[in-house]
PDB file of C-alpha atoms in Angstrom:
ATOM      1  CA  UNK A   1     221.493  67.745  38.527  1.00 56.00           C
ATOM      2  CA  UNK A   2     217.819  68.681  39.171  1.00 62.00           C
ATOM      3  CA  UNK A   3     217.237  72.299  39.751  1.00 73.00           C
ATOM      4  CA  UNK A   4     214.400  73.519  42.029  1.00 84.00           C
ATOM      5  CA  UNK A   5     213.526  77.159  41.304  1.00 86.00           C
ATOM      6  CA  UNK A   6     211.754  79.449  43.695  1.00 89.00           C
ATOM      7  CA  UNK A   7     211.116  83.176  44.413  1.00 93.00           C
ATOM      8  CA  UNK A   8     212.931  84.892  47.331  1.00 94.00           C
ATOM      9  CA  UNK A   9     210.310  85.638  50.061  1.00 93.00           C
ATOM     10  CA  UNK A  10     212.180  88.936  50.730  1.00 93.00           C
ATOM     11  CA  UNK A  11     212.599  90.512  47.378  1.00 94.00           C
ATOM     12  CA  UNK A  12     210.905  88.165  44.948  1.00 94.00           C
ATOM     13  CA  UNK A  13     214.068  87.500  43.007  1.00 94.00           C
ATOM     14  CA  UNK A  14     214.775  84.040  41.594  1.00 94.00           C
ATOM     15  CA  UNK A  15     216.626  81.541  43.727  1.00 94.00           C
ATOM     16  CA  UNK A  16     217.687  77.938  43.002  1.00 89.00           C
ATOM     17  CA  UNK A  17     218.283  74.648  44.849  1.00 91.00           C
ATOM     18  CA  UNK A  18     220.477  72.608  42.614  1.00 87.00           C
ATOM     19  CA  UNK A  19     220.993  69.571  44.811  1.00 86.00           C
ATOM     20  CA  UNK A  20     218.816  67.858  47.359  1.00 85.00           C
ATOM     21  CA  UNK A  21     221.412  68.076  50.151  1.00 86.00           C
ATOM     22  CA  UNK A  22     221.109  71.891  50.197  1.00 91.00           C
ATOM     23  CA  UNK A  23     218.921  73.178  53.066  1.00 92.00           C
ATOM     24  CA  UNK A  24     219.335  76.899  52.322  1.00 94.00           C
ATOM     25  CA  UNK A  25     220.415  79.159  49.520  1.00 95.00           C
ATOM     26  CA  UNK A  26     221.361  82.834  49.666  1.00 95.00           C
ATOM     27  CA  UNK A  27     219.487  85.167  47.400  1.00 95.00           C
ATOM     28  CA  UNK A  28     221.957  86.840  45.017  1.00 93.00           C
ATOM     29  CA  UNK A  29     219.958  90.013  44.953  1.00 95.00           C
ATOM     30  CA  UNK A  30     219.184  90.802  48.619  1.00 95.00           C
ATOM     31  CA  UNK A  31     221.372  88.387  50.596  1.00 94.00           C
ATOM     32  CA  UNK A  32     218.374  86.795  52.263  1.00 94.00           C
ATOM     33  CA  UNK A  33     218.920  83.272  53.595  1.00 93.00           C
ATOM     34  CA  UNK A  34     216.188  81.304  51.892  1.00 94.00           C
ATOM     35  CA  UNK A  35     215.395  77.953  53.602  1.00 92.00           C
ATOM     36  CA  UNK A  36     213.388  74.961  52.325  1.00 88.00           C
ATOM     37  CA  UNK A  37     210.090  74.666  54.035  1.00 79.00           C
ATOM     38  CA  UNK A  38     207.412  71.940  54.080  1.00 76.00           C
ATOM     39  CA  UNK A  39     205.216  73.823  51.693  1.00 76.00           C
ATOM     40  CA  UNK A  40     207.162  76.944  50.660  1.00 84.00           C
ATOM     41  CA  UNK A  41     210.507  78.641  51.031  1.00 90.00           C
ATOM     42  CA  UNK A  42     211.056  80.645  54.232  1.00 89.00           C
ATOM     43  CA  UNK A  43     212.974  83.792  55.071  1.00 91.00           C
ATOM     44  CA  UNK A  44     215.697  83.137  57.663  1.00 88.00           C
ATOM     45  CA  UNK A  45     217.135  86.657  57.735  1.00 88.00           C
ATOM     46  CA  UNK A  46     219.925  88.319  55.766  1.00 91.00           C
ATOM     47  CA  UNK A  47     223.720  87.878  55.714  1.00 92.00           C
ATOM     48  CA  UNK A  48     226.364  90.598  55.521  1.00 90.00           C
ATOM     49  CA  UNK A  49     228.506  91.135  52.385  1.00 92.00           C
ATOM     50  CA  UNK A  50     231.403  88.782  52.077  1.00 94.00           C
ATOM     51  CA  UNK A  51     234.937  89.933  52.919  1.00 94.00           C
ATOM     52  CA  UNK A  52     237.142  89.807  49.803  1.00 93.00           C
ATOM     53  CA  UNK A  53     239.810  87.062  50.386  1.00 93.00           C
ATOM     54  CA  UNK A  54     241.245  87.158  46.813  1.00 92.00           C
ATOM     55  CA  UNK A  55     240.347  83.504  46.362  1.00 94.00           C
ATOM     56  CA  UNK A  56     240.702  82.167  42.795  1.00 94.00           C
ATOM     57  CA  UNK A  57     237.594  80.033  43.442  1.00 96.00           C
ATOM     58  CA  UNK A  58     234.154  81.330  42.462  1.00 95.00           C
ATOM     59  CA  UNK A  59     230.616  79.863  42.435  1.00 95.00           C
ATOM     60  CA  UNK A  60     229.962  77.977  39.217  1.00 93.00           C
ATOM     61  CA  UNK A  61     233.441  76.661  38.571  1.00 96.00           C
ATOM     62  CA  UNK A  62     233.963  72.851  38.322  1.00 96.00           C
ATOM     63  CA  UNK A  63     236.729  70.460  39.003  1.00 96.00           C
ATOM     64  CA  UNK A  64     237.560  66.784  39.514  1.00 96.00           C
ATOM     65  CA  UNK A  65     238.544  64.759  42.502  1.00 96.00           C
ATOM     66  CA  UNK A  66     239.588  61.094  41.958  1.00 92.00           C
ATOM     67  CA  UNK A  67     238.096  61.418  38.473  1.00 92.00           C
ATOM     68  CA  UNK A  68     234.734  62.563  39.814  1.00 94.00           C
ATOM     69  CA  UNK A  69     233.413  65.870  38.613  1.00 96.00           C
ATOM     70  CA  UNK A  70     232.182  68.435  41.117  1.00 96.00           C
ATOM     71  CA  UNK A  71     230.621  71.966  40.905  1.00 95.00           C
ATOM     72  CA  UNK A  72     231.192  74.709  43.459  1.00 97.00           C
ATOM     73  CA  UNK A  73     227.758  75.733  44.496  1.00 95.00           C
ATOM     74  CA  UNK A  74     228.178  77.360  47.905  1.00 96.00           C
ATOM     75  CA  UNK A  75     230.416  79.247  50.244  1.00 97.00           C
ATOM     76  CA  UNK A  76     230.564  79.851  54.036  1.00 97.00           C
ATOM     77  CA  UNK A  77     232.852  82.490  55.443  1.00 96.00           C
ATOM     78  CA  UNK A  78     233.980  82.032  59.103  1.00 96.00           C
ATOM     79  CA  UNK A  79     235.470  84.640  61.392  1.00 95.00           C
ATOM     80  CA  UNK A  80     238.587  83.241  63.075  1.00 93.00           C
ATOM     81  CA  UNK A  81     238.849  83.738  66.856  1.00 89.00           C
ATOM     82  CA  UNK A  82     242.360  85.214  66.397  1.00 89.00           C
ATOM     83  CA  UNK A  83     241.053  87.654  63.715  1.00 90.00           C
ATOM     84  CA  UNK A  84     240.586  87.406  59.959  1.00 92.00           C
ATOM     85  CA  UNK A  85     238.317  85.069  58.049  1.00 94.00           C
ATOM     86  CA  UNK A  86     238.527  81.827  56.124  1.00 96.00           C
ATOM     87  CA  UNK A  87     236.355  80.369  53.352  1.00 97.00           C
ATOM     88  CA  UNK A  88     234.804  76.942  53.019  1.00 97.00           C
ATOM     89  CA  UNK A  89     233.427  76.027  49.564  1.00 98.00           C
ATOM     90  CA  UNK A  90     230.499  73.543  49.140  1.00 97.00           C
ATOM     91  CA  UNK A  91     231.312  71.062  46.371  1.00 97.00           C
ATOM     92  CA  UNK A  92     228.456  69.055  44.828  1.00 94.00           C
ATOM     93  CA  UNK A  93     229.329  65.717  43.170  1.00 93.00           C
ATOM     94  CA  UNK A  94     226.883  63.415  41.337  1.00 82.00           C
ATOM     95  CA  UNK A  95     224.408  61.264  43.306  1.00 78.00           C
ATOM     96  CA  UNK A  96     223.906  64.063  45.880  1.00 79.00           C
ATOM     97  CA  UNK A  97     227.296  63.400  47.443  1.00 89.00           C
ATOM     98  CA  UNK A  98     229.265  66.515  48.542  1.00 94.00           C
ATOM     99  CA  UNK A  99     232.429  67.817  50.171  1.00 96.00           C
ATOM    100  CA  UNK A 100     233.962  70.951  51.660  1.00 97.00           C
ATOM    101  CA  UNK A 101     236.999  72.697  50.293  1.00 98.00           C
ATOM    102  CA  UNK A 102     238.520  74.926  53.051  1.00 97.00           C
ATOM    103  CA  UNK A 103     240.988  77.793  52.260  1.00 96.00           C
ATOM    104  CA  UNK A 104     242.990  79.066  55.261  1.00 90.00           C
ATOM    105  CA  UNK A 105     246.403  80.577  55.649  1.00 85.00           C
ATOM    106  CA  UNK A 106     247.375  79.887  52.057  1.00 89.00           C
ATOM    107  CA  UNK A 107     246.412  76.164  52.207  1.00 94.00           C
ATOM    108  CA  UNK A 108     243.422  74.130  50.930  1.00 97.00           C
ATOM    109  CA  UNK A 109     241.828  71.050  52.421  1.00 97.00           C
ATOM    110  CA  UNK A 110     239.144  68.874  50.884  1.00 98.00           C
ATOM    111  CA  UNK A 111     237.090  66.831  53.428  1.00 97.00           C
ATOM    112  CA  UNK A 112     234.077  64.470  53.208  1.00 96.00           C
ATOM    113  CA  UNK A 113     231.830  63.774  56.104  1.00 94.00           C
ATOM    114  CA  UNK A 114     232.480  60.316  57.619  1.00 91.00           C
ATOM    115  CA  UNK A 115     230.334  58.442  60.075  1.00 86.00           C
ATOM    116  CA  UNK A 116     232.076  57.613  63.354  1.00 78.00           C
ATOM    117  CA  UNK A 117     232.092  53.862  63.834  1.00 76.00           C
ATOM    118  CA  UNK A 118     230.563  52.478  67.055  1.00 74.00           C
ATOM    119  CA  UNK A 119     233.068  52.330  69.808  1.00 74.00           C
ATOM    120  CA  UNK A 120     235.090  55.347  68.565  1.00 76.00           C
ATOM    121  CA  UNK A 121     234.728  58.080  71.277  1.00 81.00           C
ATOM    122  CA  UNK A 122     235.472  61.685  70.304  1.00 86.00           C
ATOM    123  CA  UNK A 123     236.682  63.694  73.301  1.00 91.00           C
ATOM    124  CA  UNK A 124     234.767  66.719  74.413  1.00 93.00           C
ATOM    125  CA  UNK A 125     235.807  69.972  72.671  1.00 95.00           C
ATOM    126  CA  UNK A 126     236.838  71.722  75.832  1.00 94.00           C
ATOM    127  CA  UNK A 127     239.092  68.773  76.853  1.00 96.00           C
ATOM    128  CA  UNK A 128     241.422  69.049  73.890  1.00 95.00           C
ATOM    129  CA  UNK A 129     244.580  70.990  73.331  1.00 96.00           C
ATOM    130  CA  UNK A 130     246.986  71.256  70.435  1.00 96.00           C
ATOM    131  CA  UNK A 131     249.476  68.316  70.392  1.00 96.00           C
ATOM    132  CA  UNK A 132     246.884  65.824  71.718  1.00 96.00           C
ATOM    133  CA  UNK A 133     246.374  62.611  69.955  1.00 93.00           C
ATOM    134  CA  UNK A 134     242.982  61.274  68.866  1.00 91.00           C
ATOM    135  CA  UNK A 135     242.381  57.747  67.599  1.00 87.00           C
ATOM    136  CA  UNK A 136     239.757  57.573  64.946  1.00 81.00           C
ATOM    137  CA  UNK A 137     239.437  53.820  64.633  1.00 70.00           C
ATOM    138  CA  UNK A 138     240.819  52.304  61.388  1.00 69.00           C
ATOM    139  CA  UNK A 139     241.719  55.695  60.155  1.00 71.00           C
ATOM    140  CA  UNK A 140     244.582  55.824  62.640  1.00 78.00           C
ATOM    141  CA  UNK A 141     245.874  58.398  65.051  1.00 88.00           C
ATOM    142  CA  UNK A 142     245.400  62.183  64.389  1.00 93.00           C
ATOM    143  CA  UNK A 143     247.283  65.051  66.086  1.00 96.00           C
ATOM    144  CA  UNK A 144     245.261  68.074  67.241  1.00 96.00           C
ATOM    145  CA  UNK A 145     246.454  71.202  65.439  1.00 96.00           C
ATOM    146  CA  UNK A 146     243.908  73.699  66.601  1.00 96.00           C
ATOM    147  CA  UNK A 147     240.966  73.906  68.941  1.00 96.00           C
ATOM    148  CA  UNK A 148     238.762  76.921  68.528  1.00 95.00           C
ATOM    149  CA  UNK A 149     235.418  78.672  68.522  1.00 96.00           C
ATOM    150  CA  UNK A 150     234.876  80.655  65.368  1.00 96.00           C
ATOM    151  CA  UNK A 151     231.778  82.598  64.249  1.00 94.00           C
ATOM    152  CA  UNK A 152     229.717  82.316  61.112  1.00 93.00           C
ATOM    153  CA  UNK A 153     230.189  85.476  59.080  1.00 92.00           C
ATOM    154  CA  UNK A 154     228.508  85.382  55.635  1.00 94.00           C
ATOM    155  CA  UNK A 155     227.517  82.916  53.002  1.00 95.00           C
ATOM    156  CA  UNK A 156     226.899  82.637  49.299  1.00 95.00           C
ATOM    157  CA  UNK A 157     225.068  80.182  47.105  1.00 96.00           C
ATOM    158  CA  UNK A 158     223.655  76.952  48.587  1.00 95.00           C
ATOM    159  CA  UNK A 159     224.566  75.445  51.963  1.00 94.00           C
ATOM    160  CA  UNK A 160     223.896  71.909  53.234  1.00 92.00           C
ATOM    161  CA  UNK A 161     222.893  73.053  56.734  1.00 89.00           C
ATOM    162  CA  UNK A 162     220.701  75.820  58.272  1.00 87.00           C
ATOM    163  CA  UNK A 163     223.093  78.761  58.145  1.00 89.00           C
ATOM    164  CA  UNK A 164     222.738  81.387  60.787  1.00 86.00           C
ATOM    165  CA  UNK A 165     225.030  84.358  60.827  1.00 86.00           C
ATOM    166  CA  UNK A 166     226.970  85.436  63.983  1.00 89.00           C
ATOM    167  CA  UNK A 167     226.661  81.853  65.486  1.00 91.00           C
ATOM    168  CA  UNK A 168     229.461  80.184  67.470  1.00 94.00           C
ATOM    169  CA  UNK A 169     231.151  77.461  65.482  1.00 94.00           C
ATOM    170  CA  UNK A 170     233.168  75.036  67.657  1.00 96.00           C
ATOM    171  CA  UNK A 171     235.818  73.024  65.742  1.00 96.00           C
ATOM    172  CA  UNK A 172     238.921  70.874  66.105  1.00 97.00           C
ATOM    173  CA  UNK A 173     241.404  70.519  63.251  1.00 97.00           C
ATOM    174  CA  UNK A 174     243.662  67.534  63.103  1.00 96.00           C
ATOM    175  CA  UNK A 175     246.579  66.278  61.030  1.00 95.00           C
ATOM    176  CA  UNK A 176     248.262  62.981  60.426  1.00 92.00           C
ATOM    177  CA  UNK A 177     251.279  61.810  58.378  1.00 85.00           C
ATOM    178  CA  UNK A 178     251.628  63.107  54.873  1.00 86.00           C
ATOM    179  CA  UNK A 179     248.783  65.373  53.844  1.00 91.00           C
ATOM    180  CA  UNK A 180     246.051  63.737  55.899  1.00 92.00           C
ATOM    181  CA  UNK A 181     243.673  66.189  57.519  1.00 95.00           C
ATOM    182  CA  UNK A 182     240.440  65.986  59.552  1.00 95.00           C
ATOM    183  CA  UNK A 183     238.143  68.465  61.312  1.00 96.00           C
ATOM    184  CA  UNK A 184     235.505  67.689  63.995  1.00 95.00           C
ATOM    185  CA  UNK A 185     232.399  69.915  64.057  1.00 95.00           C
ATOM    186  CA  UNK A 186     230.985  70.154  67.548  1.00 95.00           C
ATOM    187  CA  UNK A 187     227.888  72.209  66.657  1.00 89.00           C
ATOM    188  CA  UNK A 188     225.065  69.698  66.726  1.00 83.00           C
ATOM    189  CA  UNK A 189     223.806  67.116  69.081  1.00 83.00           C
ATOM    190  CA  UNK A 190     226.734  64.842  68.322  1.00 87.00           C
ATOM    191  CA  UNK A 191     230.242  65.588  66.941  1.00 90.00           C
ATOM    192  CA  UNK A 192     230.551  65.266  63.046  1.00 92.00           C
ATOM    193  CA  UNK A 193     233.807  64.118  61.539  1.00 93.00           C
ATOM    194  CA  UNK A 194     235.079  65.429  58.207  1.00 95.00           C
ATOM    195  CA  UNK A 195     238.047  63.580  56.725  1.00 94.00           C
ATOM    196  CA  UNK A 196     240.292  64.319  53.840  1.00 95.00           C
ATOM    197  CA  UNK A 197     243.644  65.872  52.895  1.00 95.00           C
ATOM    198  CA  UNK A 198     245.616  69.007  51.985  1.00 96.00           C
ATOM    199  CA  UNK A 199     245.346  69.654  48.237  1.00 97.00           C
ATOM    200  CA  UNK A 200     246.429  72.082  45.594  1.00 96.00           C
ATOM    201  CA  UNK A 201     244.344  73.746  42.931  1.00 94.00           C
ATOM    202  CA  UNK A 202     246.244  71.726  40.300  1.00 95.00           C
ATOM    203  CA  UNK A 203     245.008  68.504  41.883  1.00 95.00           C
ATOM    204  CA  UNK A 204     241.454  69.697  41.556  1.00 94.00           C
TER     205      UNK A 204
END
């Protein structure tokens, strides 16, 4: 894992980008969001302190999924529209592949981004309701569990997208038979699909 070191443009403290997929890192000294620039790092503002969720996961721990090692290098905390927060941990595997590990309501879900095949149409966010069925091509049919608009709260470590606090985050969570799980991110020009399953800490 190649580490790129830099100085925080806000406080001068040392910050690191450990993987090429990271677009920002949060300064551990002043909570400044430090973004990669063309020639130098850039100051994208500061994040609030994280809310303590009593998670057993912390930055720097490692685990394995399907015999592949990962390191926990980032965390995003979202504010749920119904109140409370949930955490999503950024997992870095070898060869610059990565995944998210979400912790919500006592459960954990690991998901990897999957490209939507041509011909697979994802319904508009506002058109979906819990209980609806979505066909995801060869991946089968998924049932909508939740449709919501959360808000980005805080962050820690590295993030693979340009994190901005207090920004709306449109999402749809889906389930299928067994432990299958998927979430659709509606926050870019096109929807992004993240596919995976419910897991336990012991499985990681």
